[in-house]
Amino acid sequence: MTSKPAAAAARATVYGYPRQGPDRELKKAVEGYWKGRVTAGALRETAAELRRSNWRRLADAGIHEVPTGDFSYYDHVLDTSVMVGAVPGRHRDAVASDSLGGYFAMARGTQDVAPLEMTKWFDTNYHYLVPELGPGTVFTADSTKQVGELKEALALGHTARPVLVGPVTYLLLAKPAPGVAADFEPLTLLDRLLPVYAEVLADLRAAGAEWVQLDEPALVQDRTPAELNATARAYRDLGALTDRPQLLVASYFDRLDEALPILAKAPVEGLALDFTGAAAAHLEDLAAVGGLPGKRLVAGIVNGRNIWINDYEKSLATLATLLGLAGRVDVAASCSLLHVPLDTAPEKDIDPEVLGWLAFARQKTAEVVTLAKGLARGTEAVAAELAANRAALASRAGSPITRDPAVRARARAVADADGRRSQPYTERAAAQRAHLGLPLLPTTTIGSFPQTGELRTARADLRAGRIDTAGYEKRIRTEIGEVIAFQEKTGIDVLVHGEPERNDMVQYFAEQLTGYLATQHGWVQSYGTRYVRPPVLAGDISRPEPMTVRWTSYAQSLTERPVKGMLTGPVTMLAWSFVRDDQPLGDTARQVALALRDEVDDLEASGTSVIQVDEPALRETLPLRAADHADYLAWATEAFRLTTSGVRPDTQIHTHMCYAEFGDIVQAIDDLDADVISLEAARSHMRVAHELAAHGYPREAGPGVYDIHSPRVPSAEEAAQLLRTGLKAIPAERLWVNPDCGLKTRAWPETRASLENLVAAARTVRDELPAS
């Protein structure tokens, strides 16, 4: 393929970059600040140096226009709430007296003040803090952060473009504040919010911004006519401002569909569109609306969410077609590179051939630059890069790593009966009650207990050879013994072993399954200072040997109470990995489900009576368009049932989900056919319990009464009150008592106190129940 140079030289840009630094310097500085070991000034200087380093690397790589404002101490949506003055009343005094401390209080809460609710950012594993708004909300502009970071970049000689969450998306992501009617629609505040955005835009222009990017990813979801009309009005009004920079409205994660013609006609100077995955249809959609004559199009042609290398020839062909549809075409990743690790170079344990198939943020930046160069100067200018890219793509396509005939044959042989329990729930429930003998309102935890510094040190010492396997396993057995003893003393009914041997709920299993690759430095932000290393699902999946049976059996040997076996479910194994893109997700899910089914069967055979298969990503992975939901939920729920349906009727299957909106997948939760489901509910005040009741959910459920993403310790009465609220929706014989999520990130003192209060609350409310 040979292409001619573009009429106007294409520029390379990105929408955002990983925040943490090559050695997670931001995480260490923020957590040091929380513990009083790092001053606010030192934290700010660490953050400033990370921003400078990111901009320098982007510019040195050939990025023509660097983003500003994408950096955050905790969350960019929280930053937007600060920018528009939407600070909840309960946090205003703290923010006024100490802006940084108050900022973190909104994110994490304090012992006396609850934090903002947290949920998933569209269909990613990033979490944002949900704005709380009401009819009385008064917006005020505070562009300090946005202007300050722009000036930093400009002072270093960079061409910079501030990136803001757009006003429509901000309001669509918000929820009614506590005490506000549940049917309040934050979008009704648009006319109040737009003048604040106008003020921020004027401030940025005065500071030197030529362009400002307004991110509107909410517009790739199904939107009502009223929401689309509000979008048209918002960008009509912002476009009509005279004191503003040029506006680039960006969307990503899917196609705009009915919002595209609205934005194409809006009086803004540019659009940034995703052209990867399903959003590749933007090419035809853009032609159908007559293109963007005289406007700037930023083409998100490099996948910003996955880690597989770009197909240069295919991308350049798309870009060449786009040249005829816009006044100028620039090249970018499809979304912020926040969602991928920083760099493949430190990954010394991955085969160099396989490493050549992968692109992290730095490699994706290079891909964007190469494609911009090829578009601007013609393919001859990037001939060497094209040849290397073709070779890497061919290497992956032909590798035996990606195909295992035995795995594929087993997956093809799956029958409908393999995904169904042998008895209906009512019969299973009776058998389980007789077998387990649990009280009403049984207490349990979600799985993990605090991962102490001693545990992390032991794991590091094992990797470094400072201790041998026997010494490491002795430390793990000691920790399990302490966790079991604490739970027995506290009075918890169904115990867990605490997962001290697990580094991560996905990575731990990925390292023991064929077809997965583990990284050593592939950290990605999940929320705040919580970073994960998603494994790479590169080939067909199988389980060579049991993964959890030994530790679960050891824990069970220490107690007469039931100990849950703990597994991560097939959908979450996919969603929290960088999953292969060369076959349908449903096919890959079936392979993972069969591997996990073997583990479930072995746990049951070893004497485990309660097995939890976590699926926190089921809602998160739901496609953004309703038309795509049915197909996804069909294979996702089938994969869960395939994992769990081989057990006896008296073996109790649990699942767990957290930090998502569950109301629109209650039928899918029902279709999982789990005996017990535990769900996040503390921050949302038991909303999910009422959603389950409204659906007529017939099984047992544990809406969480302890928010584990905050350091505060809930009182026994607070937990009891949540339980009483839950009992209004779920009868006592089907209600469980548990935290929202696992306790890995919490410290032991707050964990002990919180669980003691949780058990006390269960006893109090149990005593309040009418005698049967």
Short mmCIF file of N, CA, C and O in Angstrom, two decimals, residues 326-397:
data_model
loop_
_atom_site.label_atom_id
_atom_site.label_comp_id
_atom_site.label_asym_id
_atom_site.label_seq_id
_atom_site.Cartn_x
_atom_site.Cartn_y
_atom_site.Cartn_z
N ALA A 326 -13.10 15.94 6.57
CA ALA A 326 -12.88 17.00 7.55
C ALA A 326 -11.91 18.02 7.01
O ALA A 326 -11.14 17.74 6.06
N GLY A 327 -11.91 19.19 7.61
CA GLY A 327 -10.98 20.22 7.19
C GLY A 327 -9.54 19.84 7.45
O GLY A 327 -8.66 20.14 6.64
N ARG A 328 -9.29 19.18 8.58
CA ARG A 328 -7.98 18.60 8.86
C ARG A 328 -8.18 17.37 9.73
O ARG A 328 -9.16 17.28 10.48
N VAL A 329 -7.28 16.43 9.63
CA VAL A 329 -7.36 15.20 10.39
C VAL A 329 -6.08 15.04 11.20
O VAL A 329 -4.99 15.03 10.63
N ASP A 330 -6.22 14.93 12.51
CA ASP A 330 -5.10 14.63 13.40
C ASP A 330 -5.29 13.22 13.96
O ASP A 330 -6.37 12.63 13.85
N VAL A 331 -4.27 12.69 14.57
CA VAL A 331 -4.25 11.28 14.99
C VAL A 331 -4.07 11.20 16.51
O VAL A 331 -3.27 11.93 17.09
N ALA A 332 -4.82 10.27 17.11
CA ALA A 332 -4.75 10.10 18.57
C ALA A 332 -5.06 8.66 18.93
O ALA A 332 -5.45 7.84 18.09
N ALA A 333 -4.88 8.35 20.22
CA ALA A 333 -5.43 7.11 20.77
C ALA A 333 -6.93 7.31 20.93
O ALA A 333 -7.44 8.43 20.96
N SER A 334 -7.66 6.21 21.05
CA SER A 334 -9.13 6.28 21.08
C SER A 334 -9.68 6.93 22.33
O SER A 334 -10.80 7.43 22.35
N CYS A 335 -8.91 6.92 23.42
CA CYS A 335 -9.33 7.49 24.70
C CYS A 335 -8.06 7.79 25.48
O CYS A 335 -6.94 7.60 24.98
N SER A 336 -8.20 8.27 26.69
CA SER A 336 -7.03 8.49 27.54
C SER A 336 -6.24 7.20 27.71
O SER A 336 -6.81 6.11 27.82
N LEU A 337 -4.92 7.33 27.75
CA LEU A 337 -4.06 6.16 27.98
C LEU A 337 -3.97 5.79 29.45
O LEU A 337 -3.19 4.91 29.84
N LEU A 338 -4.79 6.43 30.27
CA LEU A 338 -4.95 6.07 31.68
C LEU A 338 -5.25 4.59 31.86
O LEU A 338 -4.92 4.00 32.90
N HIS A 339 -5.89 3.97 30.88
CA HIS A 339 -6.41 2.61 31.02
C HIS A 339 -5.40 1.52 30.65
O HIS A 339 -5.76 0.34 30.68
N VAL A 340 -4.18 1.90 30.29
CA VAL A 340 -3.15 0.90 29.97
C VAL A 340 -1.90 1.16 30.80
O VAL A 340 -1.71 2.26 31.32
N PRO A 341 -1.04 0.15 30.95
CA PRO A 341 0.22 0.36 31.69
C PRO A 341 1.13 1.35 30.96
O PRO A 341 0.88 1.74 29.83
N LEU A 342 2.22 1.69 31.63
CA LEU A 342 3.08 2.75 31.14
C LEU A 342 4.00 2.32 30.00
O LEU A 342 4.10 3.01 28.97
N ASP A 343 4.69 1.18 30.14
CA ASP A 343 5.77 0.88 29.20
C ASP A 343 6.05 -0.62 29.19
O ASP A 343 6.12 -1.25 30.25
N THR A 344 6.25 -1.19 28.02
CA THR A 344 6.59 -2.61 27.94
C THR A 344 8.08 -2.87 28.24
O THR A 344 8.45 -4.00 28.55
N ALA A 345 8.92 -1.85 28.13
CA ALA A 345 10.37 -2.06 28.23
C ALA A 345 10.82 -2.78 29.50
O ALA A 345 11.71 -3.63 29.44
N PRO A 346 10.22 -2.50 30.68
CA PRO A 346 10.70 -3.20 31.89
C PRO A 346 10.26 -4.65 31.99
O PRO A 346 10.67 -5.34 32.94
N GLU A 347 9.44 -5.13 31.08
CA GLU A 347 8.89 -6.49 31.19
C GLU A 347 9.90 -7.51 30.66
O GLU A 347 9.80 -8.00 29.54
N LYS A 348 10.86 -7.82 31.50
CA LYS A 348 11.95 -8.72 31.10
C LYS A 348 11.56 -10.20 31.12
O LYS A 348 12.26 -11.04 30.55
N ASP A 349 10.44 -10.54 31.79
CA ASP A 349 10.05 -11.95 31.92
C ASP A 349 9.14 -12.43 30.80
O ASP A 349 8.79 -13.61 30.76
N ILE A 350 8.73 -11.55 29.91
CA ILE A 350 7.89 -11.94 28.78
C ILE A 350 8.77 -12.21 27.58
O ILE A 350 9.70 -11.43 27.28
N ASP A 351 8.50 -13.29 26.89
CA ASP A 351 9.26 -13.65 25.69
C ASP A 351 9.32 -12.45 24.75
O ASP A 351 8.30 -11.81 24.47
N PRO A 352 10.51 -12.10 24.25
CA PRO A 352 10.64 -10.92 23.39
C PRO A 352 9.72 -10.96 22.17
O PRO A 352 9.22 -9.90 21.74
N GLU A 353 9.48 -12.15 21.61
CA GLU A 353 8.57 -12.23 20.47
C GLU A 353 7.17 -11.81 20.88
O GLU A 353 6.50 -11.02 20.20
N VAL A 354 6.71 -12.32 22.03
CA VAL A 354 5.37 -11.98 22.51
C VAL A 354 5.32 -10.51 22.90
O VAL A 354 4.32 -9.82 22.66
N LEU A 355 6.38 -10.00 23.51
CA LEU A 355 6.41 -8.60 23.90
C LEU A 355 6.22 -7.69 22.68
O LEU A 355 5.66 -6.59 22.80
N GLY A 356 6.66 -8.16 21.54
CA GLY A 356 6.49 -7.40 20.31
C GLY A 356 5.05 -7.29 19.85
O GLY A 356 4.73 -6.49 18.96
N TRP A 357 4.16 -8.08 20.45
CA TRP A 357 2.73 -7.98 20.12
C TRP A 357 2.03 -6.93 20.97
O TRP A 357 0.86 -6.62 20.72
N LEU A 358 2.73 -6.41 22.00
CA LEU A 358 2.08 -5.58 23.01
C LEU A 358 2.48 -4.12 22.87
O LEU A 358 3.61 -3.79 22.51
N ALA A 359 1.53 -3.25 23.19
CA ALA A 359 1.78 -1.81 23.20
C ALA A 359 1.14 -1.21 24.44
O ALA A 359 -0.08 -1.24 24.59
N PHE A 360 1.99 -0.68 25.35
CA PHE A 360 1.50 0.06 26.51
C PHE A 360 1.49 1.55 26.15
O PHE A 360 1.57 1.91 25.00
N ALA A 361 1.37 2.42 27.14
CA ALA A 361 1.16 3.84 26.83
C ALA A 361 2.29 4.42 25.98
O ALA A 361 2.03 5.15 25.01
N ARG A 362 3.53 4.14 26.32
CA ARG A 362 4.64 4.70 25.54
C ARG A 362 4.66 4.13 24.13
O ARG A 362 4.95 4.85 23.16
N GLN A 363 4.36 2.85 24.00
CA GLN A 363 4.33 2.27 22.67
C GLN A 363 3.14 2.79 21.87
O GLN A 363 3.25 3.02 20.66
N LYS A 364 2.01 3.00 22.53
CA LYS A 364 0.85 3.55 21.83
C LYS A 364 1.12 4.99 21.38
O LYS A 364 0.67 5.42 20.31
N THR A 365 1.83 5.72 22.22
CA THR A 365 2.23 7.07 21.81
C THR A 365 3.07 7.01 20.54
O THR A 365 2.85 7.80 19.61
N ALA A 366 3.99 6.07 20.48
CA ALA A 366 4.82 5.92 19.28
C ALA A 366 3.96 5.52 18.08
O ALA A 366 4.22 5.97 16.95
N GLU A 367 2.95 4.68 18.31
CA GLU A 367 2.05 4.30 17.21
C GLU A 367 1.30 5.51 16.68
O GLU A 367 1.16 5.69 15.46
N VAL A 368 0.80 6.35 17.58
CA VAL A 368 0.10 7.56 17.16
C VAL A 368 1.02 8.44 16.32
O VAL A 368 0.62 8.96 15.26
N VAL A 369 2.24 8.61 16.78
CA VAL A 369 3.20 9.44 16.05
C VAL A 369 3.51 8.85 14.68
O VAL A 369 3.56 9.56 13.67
N THR A 370 3.72 7.54 14.62
CA THR A 370 3.99 6.88 13.34
C THR A 370 2.84 7.06 12.36
O THR A 370 3.04 7.37 11.18
N LEU A 371 1.62 6.88 12.85
CA LEU A 371 0.45 7.01 11.97
C LEU A 371 0.28 8.46 11.51
O LEU A 371 -0.08 8.71 10.35
N ALA A 372 0.52 9.41 12.38
CA ALA A 372 0.44 10.82 11.98
C ALA A 372 1.50 11.13 10.92
O ALA A 372 1.24 11.84 9.94
N LYS A 373 2.68 10.57 11.12
CA LYS A 373 3.75 10.78 10.14
C LYS A 373 3.39 10.14 8.81
O LYS A 373 3.59 10.75 7.74
N GLY A 374 2.86 8.92 8.85
CA GLY A 374 2.47 8.26 7.61
C GLY A 374 1.36 8.99 6.89
O GLY A 374 1.33 9.06 5.66
N LEU A 375 0.41 9.54 7.67
CA LEU A 375 -0.68 10.30 7.06
C LEU A 375 -0.18 11.61 6.47
O LEU A 375 -0.62 12.03 5.39
N ALA A 376 0.75 12.26 7.17
CA ALA A 376 1.22 13.57 6.73
C ALA A 376 2.20 13.48 5.57
O ALA A 376 2.18 14.31 4.66
N ARG A 377 3.06 12.43 5.58
CA ARG A 377 4.16 12.38 4.61
C ARG A 377 4.06 11.23 3.61
O ARG A 377 4.86 11.14 2.69
N GLY A 378 3.10 10.35 3.82
CA GLY A 378 2.97 9.19 2.94
C GLY A 378 3.63 7.97 3.55
O GLY A 378 4.48 8.06 4.43
N THR A 379 3.22 6.80 3.07
CA THR A 379 3.68 5.55 3.68
C THR A 379 5.18 5.32 3.49
O THR A 379 5.80 4.61 4.28
N GLU A 380 5.79 5.94 2.45
CA GLU A 380 7.23 5.76 2.26
C GLU A 380 8.01 6.29 3.46
O GLU A 380 9.08 5.78 3.79
N ALA A 381 7.44 7.28 4.14
CA ALA A 381 8.12 7.87 5.29
C ALA A 381 8.13 6.94 6.50
O ALA A 381 8.91 7.16 7.43
N VAL A 382 7.27 5.94 6.49
CA VAL A 382 7.20 5.01 7.62
C VAL A 382 7.34 3.57 7.13
O VAL A 382 6.79 2.65 7.73
N ALA A 383 8.08 3.38 6.06
CA ALA A 383 8.20 2.04 5.46
C ALA A 383 8.79 1.03 6.44
O ALA A 383 8.31 -0.11 6.53
N ALA A 384 9.80 1.43 7.19
CA ALA A 384 10.43 0.49 8.13
C ALA A 384 9.45 0.11 9.24
O ALA A 384 9.36 -1.07 9.63
N GLU A 385 8.70 1.09 9.74
CA GLU A 385 7.72 0.81 10.79
C GLU A 385 6.61 -0.11 10.27
O GLU A 385 6.16 -1.01 10.99
N LEU A 386 6.19 0.10 9.03
CA LEU A 386 5.17 -0.76 8.45
C LEU A 386 5.65 -2.20 8.32
O LEU A 386 4.92 -3.15 8.62
N ALA A 387 6.88 -2.38 7.91
CA ALA A 387 7.43 -3.73 7.75
C ALA A 387 7.52 -4.44 9.10
O ALA A 387 7.16 -5.62 9.23
N ALA A 388 8.00 -3.73 10.12
CA ALA A 388 8.11 -4.34 11.45
C ALA A 388 6.72 -4.67 12.00
O ALA A 388 6.53 -5.71 12.65
N ASN A 389 5.75 -3.82 11.75
CA ASN A 389 4.39 -4.04 12.22
C ASN A 389 3.78 -5.27 11.55
O ASN A 389 3.14 -6.10 12.21
N ARG A 390 3.97 -5.40 10.25
CA ARG A 390 3.45 -6.59 9.54
C ARG A 390 4.06 -7.86 10.11
O ARG A 390 3.36 -8.87 10.31
N ALA A 391 5.34 -7.84 10.40
CA ALA A 391 6.01 -9.03 10.93
C ALA A 391 5.47 -9.40 12.31
O ALA A 391 5.25 -10.57 12.62
N ALA A 392 5.26 -8.40 13.16
CA ALA A 392 4.75 -8.67 14.50
C ALA A 392 3.33 -9.21 14.44
O ALA A 392 2.97 -10.14 15.19
N LEU A 393 2.49 -8.65 13.59
CA LEU A 393 1.13 -9.15 13.45
C LEU A 393 1.12 -10.59 12.96
O LEU A 393 0.34 -11.43 13.43
N ALA A 394 1.99 -10.90 12.00
CA ALA A 394 2.07 -12.27 11.47
C ALA A 394 2.58 -13.24 12.54
O ALA A 394 2.13 -14.39 12.63
N SER A 395 3.53 -12.79 13.35
CA SER A 395 4.06 -13.62 14.43
C SER A 395 2.95 -14.03 15.39
O SER A 395 2.84 -15.21 15.77
N ARG A 396 2.12 -13.09 15.77
CA ARG A 396 1.03 -13.39 16.69
C ARG A 396 0.01 -14.33 16.05
O ARG A 396 -0.43 -15.30 16.67
N ALA A 397 -0.36 -14.03 14.83
CA ALA A 397 -1.39 -14.84 14.16
C ALA A 397 -0.96 -16.29 14.00
O ALA A 397 -1.79 -17.20 14.07
#
